[in-house]
mmCIF file of C-alpha atoms in Angstrom:
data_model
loop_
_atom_site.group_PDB
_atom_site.id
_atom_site.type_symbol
_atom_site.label_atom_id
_atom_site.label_comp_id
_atom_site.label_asym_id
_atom_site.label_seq_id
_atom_site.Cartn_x
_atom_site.Cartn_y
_atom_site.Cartn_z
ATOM 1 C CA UNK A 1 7.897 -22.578 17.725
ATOM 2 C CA UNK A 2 5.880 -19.368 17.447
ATOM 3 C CA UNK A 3 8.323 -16.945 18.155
ATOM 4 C CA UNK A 4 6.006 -14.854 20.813
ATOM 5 C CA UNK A 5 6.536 -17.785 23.337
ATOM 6 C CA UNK A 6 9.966 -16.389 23.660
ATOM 7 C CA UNK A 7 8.584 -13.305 25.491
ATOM 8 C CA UNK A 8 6.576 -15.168 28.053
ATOM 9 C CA UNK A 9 9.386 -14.453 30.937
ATOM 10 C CA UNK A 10 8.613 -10.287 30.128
ATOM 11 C CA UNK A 11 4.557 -10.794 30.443
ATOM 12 C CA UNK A 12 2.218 -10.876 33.257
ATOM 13 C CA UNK A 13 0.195 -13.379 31.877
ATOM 14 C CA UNK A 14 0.916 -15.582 28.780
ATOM 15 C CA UNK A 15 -2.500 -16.847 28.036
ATOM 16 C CA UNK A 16 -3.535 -13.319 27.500
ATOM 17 C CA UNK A 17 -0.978 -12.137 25.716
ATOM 18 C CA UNK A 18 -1.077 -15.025 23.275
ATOM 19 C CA UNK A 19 -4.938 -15.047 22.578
ATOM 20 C CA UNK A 20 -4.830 -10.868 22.260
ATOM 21 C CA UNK A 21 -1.941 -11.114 19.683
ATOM 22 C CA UNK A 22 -4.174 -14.192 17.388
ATOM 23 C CA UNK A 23 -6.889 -11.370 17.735
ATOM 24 C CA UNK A 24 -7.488 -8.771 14.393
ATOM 25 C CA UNK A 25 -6.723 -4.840 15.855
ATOM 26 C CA UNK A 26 -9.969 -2.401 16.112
ATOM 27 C CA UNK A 27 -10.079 0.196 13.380
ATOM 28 C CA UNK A 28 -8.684 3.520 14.666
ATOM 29 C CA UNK A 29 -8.622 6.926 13.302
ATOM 30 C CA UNK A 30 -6.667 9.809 14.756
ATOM 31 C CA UNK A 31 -8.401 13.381 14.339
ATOM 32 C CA UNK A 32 -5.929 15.618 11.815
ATOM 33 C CA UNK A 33 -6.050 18.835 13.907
ATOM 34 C CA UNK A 34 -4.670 20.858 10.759
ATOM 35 C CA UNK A 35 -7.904 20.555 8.933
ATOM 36 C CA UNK A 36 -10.216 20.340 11.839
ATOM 37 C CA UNK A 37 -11.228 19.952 15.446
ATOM 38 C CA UNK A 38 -12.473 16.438 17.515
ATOM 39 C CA UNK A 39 -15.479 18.016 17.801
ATOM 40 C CA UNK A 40 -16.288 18.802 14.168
ATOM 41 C CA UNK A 41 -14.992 15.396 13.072
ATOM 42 C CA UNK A 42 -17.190 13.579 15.706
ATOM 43 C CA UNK A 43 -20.258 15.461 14.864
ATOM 44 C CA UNK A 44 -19.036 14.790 11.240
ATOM 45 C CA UNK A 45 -19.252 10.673 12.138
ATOM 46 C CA UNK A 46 -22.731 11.183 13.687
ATOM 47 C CA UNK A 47 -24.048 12.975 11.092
ATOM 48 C CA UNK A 48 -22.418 10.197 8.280
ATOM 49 C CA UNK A 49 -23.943 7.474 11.110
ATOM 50 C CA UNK A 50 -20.285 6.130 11.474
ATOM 51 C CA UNK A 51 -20.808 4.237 14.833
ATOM 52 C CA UNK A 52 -17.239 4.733 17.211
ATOM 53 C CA UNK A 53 -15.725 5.057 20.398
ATOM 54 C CA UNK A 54 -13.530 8.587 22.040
ATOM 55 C CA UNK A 55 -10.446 6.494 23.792
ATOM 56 C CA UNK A 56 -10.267 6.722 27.353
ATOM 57 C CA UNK A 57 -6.827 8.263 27.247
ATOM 58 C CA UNK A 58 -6.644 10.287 24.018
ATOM 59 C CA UNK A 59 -9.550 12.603 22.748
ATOM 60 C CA UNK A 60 -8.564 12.843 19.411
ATOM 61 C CA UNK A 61 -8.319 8.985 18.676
ATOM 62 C CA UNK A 62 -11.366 7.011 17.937
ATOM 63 C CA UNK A 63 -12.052 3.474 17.238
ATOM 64 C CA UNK A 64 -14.593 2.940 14.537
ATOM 65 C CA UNK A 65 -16.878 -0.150 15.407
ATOM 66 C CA UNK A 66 -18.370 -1.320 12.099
ATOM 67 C CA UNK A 67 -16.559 0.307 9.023
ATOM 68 C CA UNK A 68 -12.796 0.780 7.959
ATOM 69 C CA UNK A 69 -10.724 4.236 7.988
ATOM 70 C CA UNK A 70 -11.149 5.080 4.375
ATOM 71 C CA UNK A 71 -14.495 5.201 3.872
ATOM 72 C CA UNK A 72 -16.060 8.198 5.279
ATOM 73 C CA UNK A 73 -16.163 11.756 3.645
ATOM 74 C CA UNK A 74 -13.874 12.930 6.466
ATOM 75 C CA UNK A 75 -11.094 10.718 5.724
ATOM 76 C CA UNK A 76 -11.582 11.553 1.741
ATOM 77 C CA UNK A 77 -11.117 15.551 2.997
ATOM 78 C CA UNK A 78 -8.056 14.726 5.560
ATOM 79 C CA UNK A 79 -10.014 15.371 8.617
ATOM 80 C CA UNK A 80 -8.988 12.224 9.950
ATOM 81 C CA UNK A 81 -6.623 9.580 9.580
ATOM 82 C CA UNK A 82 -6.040 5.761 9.913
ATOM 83 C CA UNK A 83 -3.175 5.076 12.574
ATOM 84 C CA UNK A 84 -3.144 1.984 14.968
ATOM 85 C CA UNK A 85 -3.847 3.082 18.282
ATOM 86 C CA UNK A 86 -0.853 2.575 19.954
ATOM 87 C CA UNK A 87 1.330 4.063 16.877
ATOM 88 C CA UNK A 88 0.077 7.577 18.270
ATOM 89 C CA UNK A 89 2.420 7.066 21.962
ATOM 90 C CA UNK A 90 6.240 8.104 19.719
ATOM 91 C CA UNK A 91 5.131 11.947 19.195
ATOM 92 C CA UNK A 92 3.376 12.136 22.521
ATOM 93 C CA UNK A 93 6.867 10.943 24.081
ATOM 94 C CA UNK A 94 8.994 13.449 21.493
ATOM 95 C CA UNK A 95 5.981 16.551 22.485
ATOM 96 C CA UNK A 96 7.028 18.599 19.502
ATOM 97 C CA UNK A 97 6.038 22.418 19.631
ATOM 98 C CA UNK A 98 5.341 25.008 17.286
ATOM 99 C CA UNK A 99 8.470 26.617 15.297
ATOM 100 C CA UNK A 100 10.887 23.761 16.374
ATOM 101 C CA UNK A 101 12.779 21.822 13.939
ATOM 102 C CA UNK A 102 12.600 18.276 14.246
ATOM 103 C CA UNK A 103 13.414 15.294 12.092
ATOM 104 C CA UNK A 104 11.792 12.338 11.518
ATOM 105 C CA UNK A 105 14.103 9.803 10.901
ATOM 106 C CA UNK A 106 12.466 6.795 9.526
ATOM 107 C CA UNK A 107 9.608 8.597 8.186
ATOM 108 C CA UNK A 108 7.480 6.875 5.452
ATOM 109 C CA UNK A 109 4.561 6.250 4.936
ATOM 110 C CA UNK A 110 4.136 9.158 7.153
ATOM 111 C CA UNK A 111 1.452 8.440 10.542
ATOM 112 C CA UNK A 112 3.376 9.672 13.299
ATOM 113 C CA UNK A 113 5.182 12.771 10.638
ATOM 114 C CA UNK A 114 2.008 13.775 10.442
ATOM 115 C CA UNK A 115 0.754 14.029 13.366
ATOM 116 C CA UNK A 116 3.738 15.464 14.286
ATOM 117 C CA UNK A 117 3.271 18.298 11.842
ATOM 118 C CA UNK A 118 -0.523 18.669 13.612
ATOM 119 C CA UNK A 119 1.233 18.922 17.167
ATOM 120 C CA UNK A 120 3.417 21.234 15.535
ATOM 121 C CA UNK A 121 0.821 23.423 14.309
ATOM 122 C CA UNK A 122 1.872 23.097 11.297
ATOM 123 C CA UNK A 123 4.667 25.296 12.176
ATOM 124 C CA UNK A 124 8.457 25.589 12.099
ATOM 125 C CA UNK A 125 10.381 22.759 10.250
ATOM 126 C CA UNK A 126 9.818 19.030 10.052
ATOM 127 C CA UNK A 127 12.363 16.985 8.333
ATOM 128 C CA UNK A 128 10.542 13.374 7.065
ATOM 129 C CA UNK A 129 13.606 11.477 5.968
ATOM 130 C CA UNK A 130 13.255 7.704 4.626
ATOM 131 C CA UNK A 131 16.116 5.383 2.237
ATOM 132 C CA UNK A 132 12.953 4.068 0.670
ATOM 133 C CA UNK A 133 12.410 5.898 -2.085
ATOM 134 C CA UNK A 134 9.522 3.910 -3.352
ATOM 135 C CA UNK A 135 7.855 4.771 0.213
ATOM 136 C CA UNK A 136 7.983 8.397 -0.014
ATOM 137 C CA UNK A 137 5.520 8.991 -2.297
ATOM 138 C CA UNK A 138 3.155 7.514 0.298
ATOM 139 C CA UNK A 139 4.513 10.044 2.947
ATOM 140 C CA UNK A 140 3.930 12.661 0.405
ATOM 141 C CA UNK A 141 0.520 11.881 -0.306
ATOM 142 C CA UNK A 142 -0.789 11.953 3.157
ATOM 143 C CA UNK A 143 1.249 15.013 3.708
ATOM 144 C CA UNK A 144 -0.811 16.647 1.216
ATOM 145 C CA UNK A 145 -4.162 15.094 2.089
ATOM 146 C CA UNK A 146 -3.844 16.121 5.367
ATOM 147 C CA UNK A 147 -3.132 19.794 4.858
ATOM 148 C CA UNK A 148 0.772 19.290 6.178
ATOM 149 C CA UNK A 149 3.080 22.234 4.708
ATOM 150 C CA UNK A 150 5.564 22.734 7.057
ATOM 151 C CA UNK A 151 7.370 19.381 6.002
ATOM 152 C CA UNK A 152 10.528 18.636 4.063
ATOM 153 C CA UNK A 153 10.924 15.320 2.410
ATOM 154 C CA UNK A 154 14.388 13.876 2.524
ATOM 155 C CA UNK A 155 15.579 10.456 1.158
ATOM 156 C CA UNK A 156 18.928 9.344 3.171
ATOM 157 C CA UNK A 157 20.416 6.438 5.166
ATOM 158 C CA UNK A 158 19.419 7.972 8.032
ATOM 159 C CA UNK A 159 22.464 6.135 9.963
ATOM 160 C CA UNK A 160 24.929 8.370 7.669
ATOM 161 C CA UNK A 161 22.396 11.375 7.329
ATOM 162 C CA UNK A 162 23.985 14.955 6.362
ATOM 163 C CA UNK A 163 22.912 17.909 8.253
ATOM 164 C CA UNK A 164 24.438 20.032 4.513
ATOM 165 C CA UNK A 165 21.321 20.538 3.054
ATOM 166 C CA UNK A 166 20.606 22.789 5.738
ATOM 167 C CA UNK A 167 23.593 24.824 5.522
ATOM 168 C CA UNK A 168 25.070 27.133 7.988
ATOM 169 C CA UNK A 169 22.804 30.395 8.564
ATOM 170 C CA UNK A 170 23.869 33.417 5.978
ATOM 171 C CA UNK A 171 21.838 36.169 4.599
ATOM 172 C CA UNK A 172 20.577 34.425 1.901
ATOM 173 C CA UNK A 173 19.419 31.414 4.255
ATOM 174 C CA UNK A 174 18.039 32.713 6.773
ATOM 175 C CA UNK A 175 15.959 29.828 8.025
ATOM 176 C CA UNK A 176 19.294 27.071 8.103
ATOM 177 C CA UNK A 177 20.755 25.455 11.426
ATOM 178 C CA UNK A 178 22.954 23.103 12.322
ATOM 179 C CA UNK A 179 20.537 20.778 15.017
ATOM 180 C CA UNK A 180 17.534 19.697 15.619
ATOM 181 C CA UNK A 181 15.210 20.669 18.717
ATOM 182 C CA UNK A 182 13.932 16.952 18.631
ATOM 183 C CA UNK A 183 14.141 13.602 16.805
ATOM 184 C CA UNK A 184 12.239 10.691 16.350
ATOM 185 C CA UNK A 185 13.396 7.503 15.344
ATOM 186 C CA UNK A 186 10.440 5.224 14.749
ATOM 187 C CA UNK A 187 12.924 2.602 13.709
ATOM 188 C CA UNK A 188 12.767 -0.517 11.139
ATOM 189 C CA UNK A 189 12.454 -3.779 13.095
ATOM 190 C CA UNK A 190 11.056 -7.308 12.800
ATOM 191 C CA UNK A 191 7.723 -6.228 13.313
ATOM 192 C CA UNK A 192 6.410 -9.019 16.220
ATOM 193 C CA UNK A 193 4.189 -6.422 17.649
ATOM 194 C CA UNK A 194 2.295 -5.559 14.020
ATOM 195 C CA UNK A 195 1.175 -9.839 14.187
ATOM 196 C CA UNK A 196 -2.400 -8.733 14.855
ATOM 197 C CA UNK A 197 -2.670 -7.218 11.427
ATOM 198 C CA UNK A 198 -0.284 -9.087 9.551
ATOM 199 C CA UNK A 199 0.437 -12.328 10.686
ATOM 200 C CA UNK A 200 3.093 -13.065 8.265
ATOM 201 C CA UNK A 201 5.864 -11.449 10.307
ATOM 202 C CA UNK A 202 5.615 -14.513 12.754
ATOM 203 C CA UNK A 203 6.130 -16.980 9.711
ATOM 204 C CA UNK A 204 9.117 -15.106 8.750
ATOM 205 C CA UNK A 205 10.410 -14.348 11.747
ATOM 206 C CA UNK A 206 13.945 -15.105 12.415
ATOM 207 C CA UNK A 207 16.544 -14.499 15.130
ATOM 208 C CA UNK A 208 19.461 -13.183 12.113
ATOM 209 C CA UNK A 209 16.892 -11.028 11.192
ATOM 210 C CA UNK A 210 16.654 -10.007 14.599
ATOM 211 C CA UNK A 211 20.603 -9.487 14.900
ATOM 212 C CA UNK A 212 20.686 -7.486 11.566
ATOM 213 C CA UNK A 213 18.090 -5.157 12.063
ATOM 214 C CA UNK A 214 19.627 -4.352 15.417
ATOM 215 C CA UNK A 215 22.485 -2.645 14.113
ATOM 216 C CA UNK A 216 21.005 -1.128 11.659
ATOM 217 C CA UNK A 217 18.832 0.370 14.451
ATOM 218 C CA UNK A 218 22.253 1.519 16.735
ATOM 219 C CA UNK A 219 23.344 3.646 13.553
ATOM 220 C CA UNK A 220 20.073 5.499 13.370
ATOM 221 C CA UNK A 221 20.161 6.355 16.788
ATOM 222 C CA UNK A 222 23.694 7.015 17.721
ATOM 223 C CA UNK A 223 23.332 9.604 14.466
ATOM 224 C CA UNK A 224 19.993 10.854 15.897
ATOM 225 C CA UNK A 225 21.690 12.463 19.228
ATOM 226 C CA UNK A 226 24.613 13.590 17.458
ATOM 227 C CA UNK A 227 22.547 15.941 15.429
ATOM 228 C CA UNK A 228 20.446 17.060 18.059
ATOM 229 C CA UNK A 229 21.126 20.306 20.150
ATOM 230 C CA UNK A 230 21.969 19.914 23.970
ATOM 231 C CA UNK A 231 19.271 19.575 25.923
ATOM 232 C CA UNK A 232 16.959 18.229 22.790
ATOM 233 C CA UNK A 233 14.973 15.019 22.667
ATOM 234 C CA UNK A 234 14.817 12.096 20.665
ATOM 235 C CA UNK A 235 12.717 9.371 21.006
ATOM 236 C CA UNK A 236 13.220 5.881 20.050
ATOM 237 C CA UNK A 237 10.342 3.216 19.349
ATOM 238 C CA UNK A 238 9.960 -0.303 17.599
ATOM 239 C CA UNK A 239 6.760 -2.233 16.921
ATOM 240 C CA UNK A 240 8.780 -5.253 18.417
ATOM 241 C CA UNK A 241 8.932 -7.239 21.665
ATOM 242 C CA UNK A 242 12.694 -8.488 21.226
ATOM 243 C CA UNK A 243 14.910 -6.767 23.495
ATOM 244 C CA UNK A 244 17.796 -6.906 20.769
ATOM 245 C CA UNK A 245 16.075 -4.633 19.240
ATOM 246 C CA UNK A 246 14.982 -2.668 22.069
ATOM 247 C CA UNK A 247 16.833 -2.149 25.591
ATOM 248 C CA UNK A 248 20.029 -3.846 23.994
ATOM 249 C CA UNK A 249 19.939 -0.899 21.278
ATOM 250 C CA UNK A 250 19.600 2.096 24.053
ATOM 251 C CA UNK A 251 22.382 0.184 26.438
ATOM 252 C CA UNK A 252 24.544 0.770 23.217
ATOM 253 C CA UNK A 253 23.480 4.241 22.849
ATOM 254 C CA UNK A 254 23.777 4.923 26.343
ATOM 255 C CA UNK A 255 27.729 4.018 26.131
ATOM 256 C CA UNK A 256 28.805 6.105 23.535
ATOM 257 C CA UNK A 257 27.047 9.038 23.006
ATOM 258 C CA UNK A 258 26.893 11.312 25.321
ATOM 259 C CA UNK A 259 22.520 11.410 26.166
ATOM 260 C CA UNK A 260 20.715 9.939 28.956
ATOM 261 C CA UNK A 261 17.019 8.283 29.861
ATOM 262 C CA UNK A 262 13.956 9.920 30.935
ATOM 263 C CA UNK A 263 10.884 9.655 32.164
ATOM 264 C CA UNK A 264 7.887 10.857 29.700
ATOM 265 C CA UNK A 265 4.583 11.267 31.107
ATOM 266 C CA UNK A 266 1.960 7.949 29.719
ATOM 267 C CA UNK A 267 -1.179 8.721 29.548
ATOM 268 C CA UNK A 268 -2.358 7.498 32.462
ATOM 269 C CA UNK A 269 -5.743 5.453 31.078
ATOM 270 C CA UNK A 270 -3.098 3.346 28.968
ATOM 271 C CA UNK A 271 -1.176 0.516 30.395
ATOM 272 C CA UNK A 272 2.481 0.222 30.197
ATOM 273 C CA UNK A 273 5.416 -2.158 31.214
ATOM 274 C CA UNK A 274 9.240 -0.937 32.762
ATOM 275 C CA UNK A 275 12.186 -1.758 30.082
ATOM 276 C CA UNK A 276 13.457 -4.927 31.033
ATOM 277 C CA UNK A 277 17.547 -4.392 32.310
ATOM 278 C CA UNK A 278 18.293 -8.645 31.820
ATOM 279 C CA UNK A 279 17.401 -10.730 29.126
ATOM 280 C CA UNK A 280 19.018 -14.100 28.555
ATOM 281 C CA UNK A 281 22.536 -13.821 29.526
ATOM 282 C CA UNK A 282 22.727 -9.899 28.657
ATOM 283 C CA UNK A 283 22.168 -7.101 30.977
ATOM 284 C CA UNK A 284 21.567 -3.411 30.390
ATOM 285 C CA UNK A 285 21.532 -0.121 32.032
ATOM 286 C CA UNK A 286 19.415 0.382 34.731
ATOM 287 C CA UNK A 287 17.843 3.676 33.608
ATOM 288 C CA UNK A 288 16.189 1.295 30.516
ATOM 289 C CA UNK A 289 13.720 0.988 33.001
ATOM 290 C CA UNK A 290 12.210 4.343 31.784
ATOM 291 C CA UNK A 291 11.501 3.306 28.385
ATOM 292 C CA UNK A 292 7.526 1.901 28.273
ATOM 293 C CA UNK A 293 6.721 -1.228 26.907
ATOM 294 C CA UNK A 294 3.237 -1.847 25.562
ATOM 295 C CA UNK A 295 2.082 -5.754 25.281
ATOM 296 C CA UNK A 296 -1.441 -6.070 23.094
ATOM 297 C CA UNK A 297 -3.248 -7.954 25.907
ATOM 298 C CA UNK A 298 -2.877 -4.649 28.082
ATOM 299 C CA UNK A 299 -5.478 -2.193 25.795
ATOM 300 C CA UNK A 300 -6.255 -4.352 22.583
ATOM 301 C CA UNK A 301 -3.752 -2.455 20.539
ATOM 302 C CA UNK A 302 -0.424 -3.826 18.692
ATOM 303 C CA UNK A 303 2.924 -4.366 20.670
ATOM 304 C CA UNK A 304 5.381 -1.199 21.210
ATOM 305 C CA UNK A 305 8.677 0.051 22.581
ATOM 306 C CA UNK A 306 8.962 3.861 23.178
ATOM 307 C CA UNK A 307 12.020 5.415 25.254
ATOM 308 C CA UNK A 308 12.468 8.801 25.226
ATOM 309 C CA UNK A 309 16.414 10.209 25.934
ATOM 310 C CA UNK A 310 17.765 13.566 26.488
ATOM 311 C CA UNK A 311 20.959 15.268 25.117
ATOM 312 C CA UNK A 312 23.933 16.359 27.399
ATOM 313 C CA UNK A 313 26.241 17.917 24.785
#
């Protein structure tokens, strides 16, 4: 059985949702606002005669109608840079600002770090962890195409990660802490909602994957709020449909650390679902309700999870 039928209870229509995840994804490219403006990089397209299309709900995200993301002069210079569409929703949610420090948790190969750093202004610190060490070199290597300087590459478990590196704040360290203003944990899943581009995950899907991938998932963010400050944010998101991996892991959360739900303002031109609170003979919190589902059928992107919580103490 293809393993999206599963989710048919969670959609509005199943026909839809079936035929828009057997469809390939548009080509997107998200405007690196380090190097350059939207306007420079659209006039940049014209003038190269790349044919796209401005989103209706972010200006600096473009779908490219007839070529791929790497083959334009302002890719080459780090003007712009290939991230699926709906990828771009995690830092919106987390709304980094300049001079914070904020960590990355699952970081490589470095799409949302980096656009991070670009909401960021470049400015203040941004951890980019990942246990992968093979995938870092990736995260470097758009870190340094796009112009990115205010990052620092870490490679830890991220469920165990050490806040010692850091150090406590002396003379001679001057810029260490203790916390982070905001996480994001853009966590490792079974990767349902990525079918579209690789198709593959649906052949090797399986529910002890699933289960295993889970807990890996309620390490990452139970350690996520206990190393950020009171009051800070962190943001958890999954390219997945499966509730296991999704409400079940914040319900988890939710009863033993000591955070809470929020609301996070969508864009409003891009459609989201509630959190479901029951799913087969499980039910969760209510407040799951604020995290925002995104089904492919709903704006032709990939499948997504994004919650956002807040720290108490």
């Amino acid at each position: 059985m293809n393993p999206l039928q599963r989710y048919a209870p969670l959609v509005d229509d199943e026909e839809a949702f079936l035929e828009a995840c057997e469809r390939p994804l548009p080509s997107v490219v998200r405007v690196n606002t380090i190097k350059t403006t939207v306007e420079r990089a659209r006039e940049a397209l014209d003038d190269e005669g790349v044919a796209y299309e401005q989103t209706d709900w972010h200006p600096g995200i473009l779908k490219l109608e007839d070529s791929t993301a790497g083959t334009n002069w302002p890719y080459f210079h780090g003007w712009l840079h290939g991230q699926e569409e709906v990828s771009a929703l995690p830092a919106i949610a987390l709304d980094p600002q300049p001079g914070e420090r904020v960590w990355d948790t699952c970081a490589a190969p470095g799409s949302k770090t980096t656009q991070i750093a670009a909401m960021m202004n470049d400015e203040g610190v941004l951890v980019g962890n990942d246990n992968n060490l093979g995938r870092l070199s990736a995260l470097r290597h758009n870190a340094e195409r796009l112009g990115v300087t205010n990052l620092v590459v870490t490679n830890q478990d991220a469920r165990n990660f050490s806040m010692k590196p850091f150090g406590e704040q002396t003379p001679e360290k001057p810029g260490a802490f203790e916390q982070f203003d905001r996480v994001l944990v853009d966590a490792p899943c079974s990767c349902e909602g990525t079918c579209r581009k690789n198709p593959d995950v649906l052949d090797e899907w399986t529910m002890n994957h699933v289960q295993s991938v889970a807990g890996i998932q309620k390490g990452i963010l139970r350690r996520a709020v206990q190393v950020t400050k009171p009051g800070g944010s962190v943001v958890y998101s999954t390219c997945t449909f499966a509730p296991e991996e999704n409400e079940a892991v914040l319900d988890f959360v939710l009863e033993r650390e000591d955070c809470e739900l929020v609301e996070w303002d969508v864009p409003d031109a891009f459609e989201t679902s509630p959190g479901v609170t029951e799913w087969e003979d499980d039910e969760y919190d209510p407040s799951v309700t604020k995290a925002r589902r995104v089904y492919p059928h709903q704006n032709d992107t990939g499948g997504f999870f994004t919650a956002k919580l807040e720290v108490q103490s």
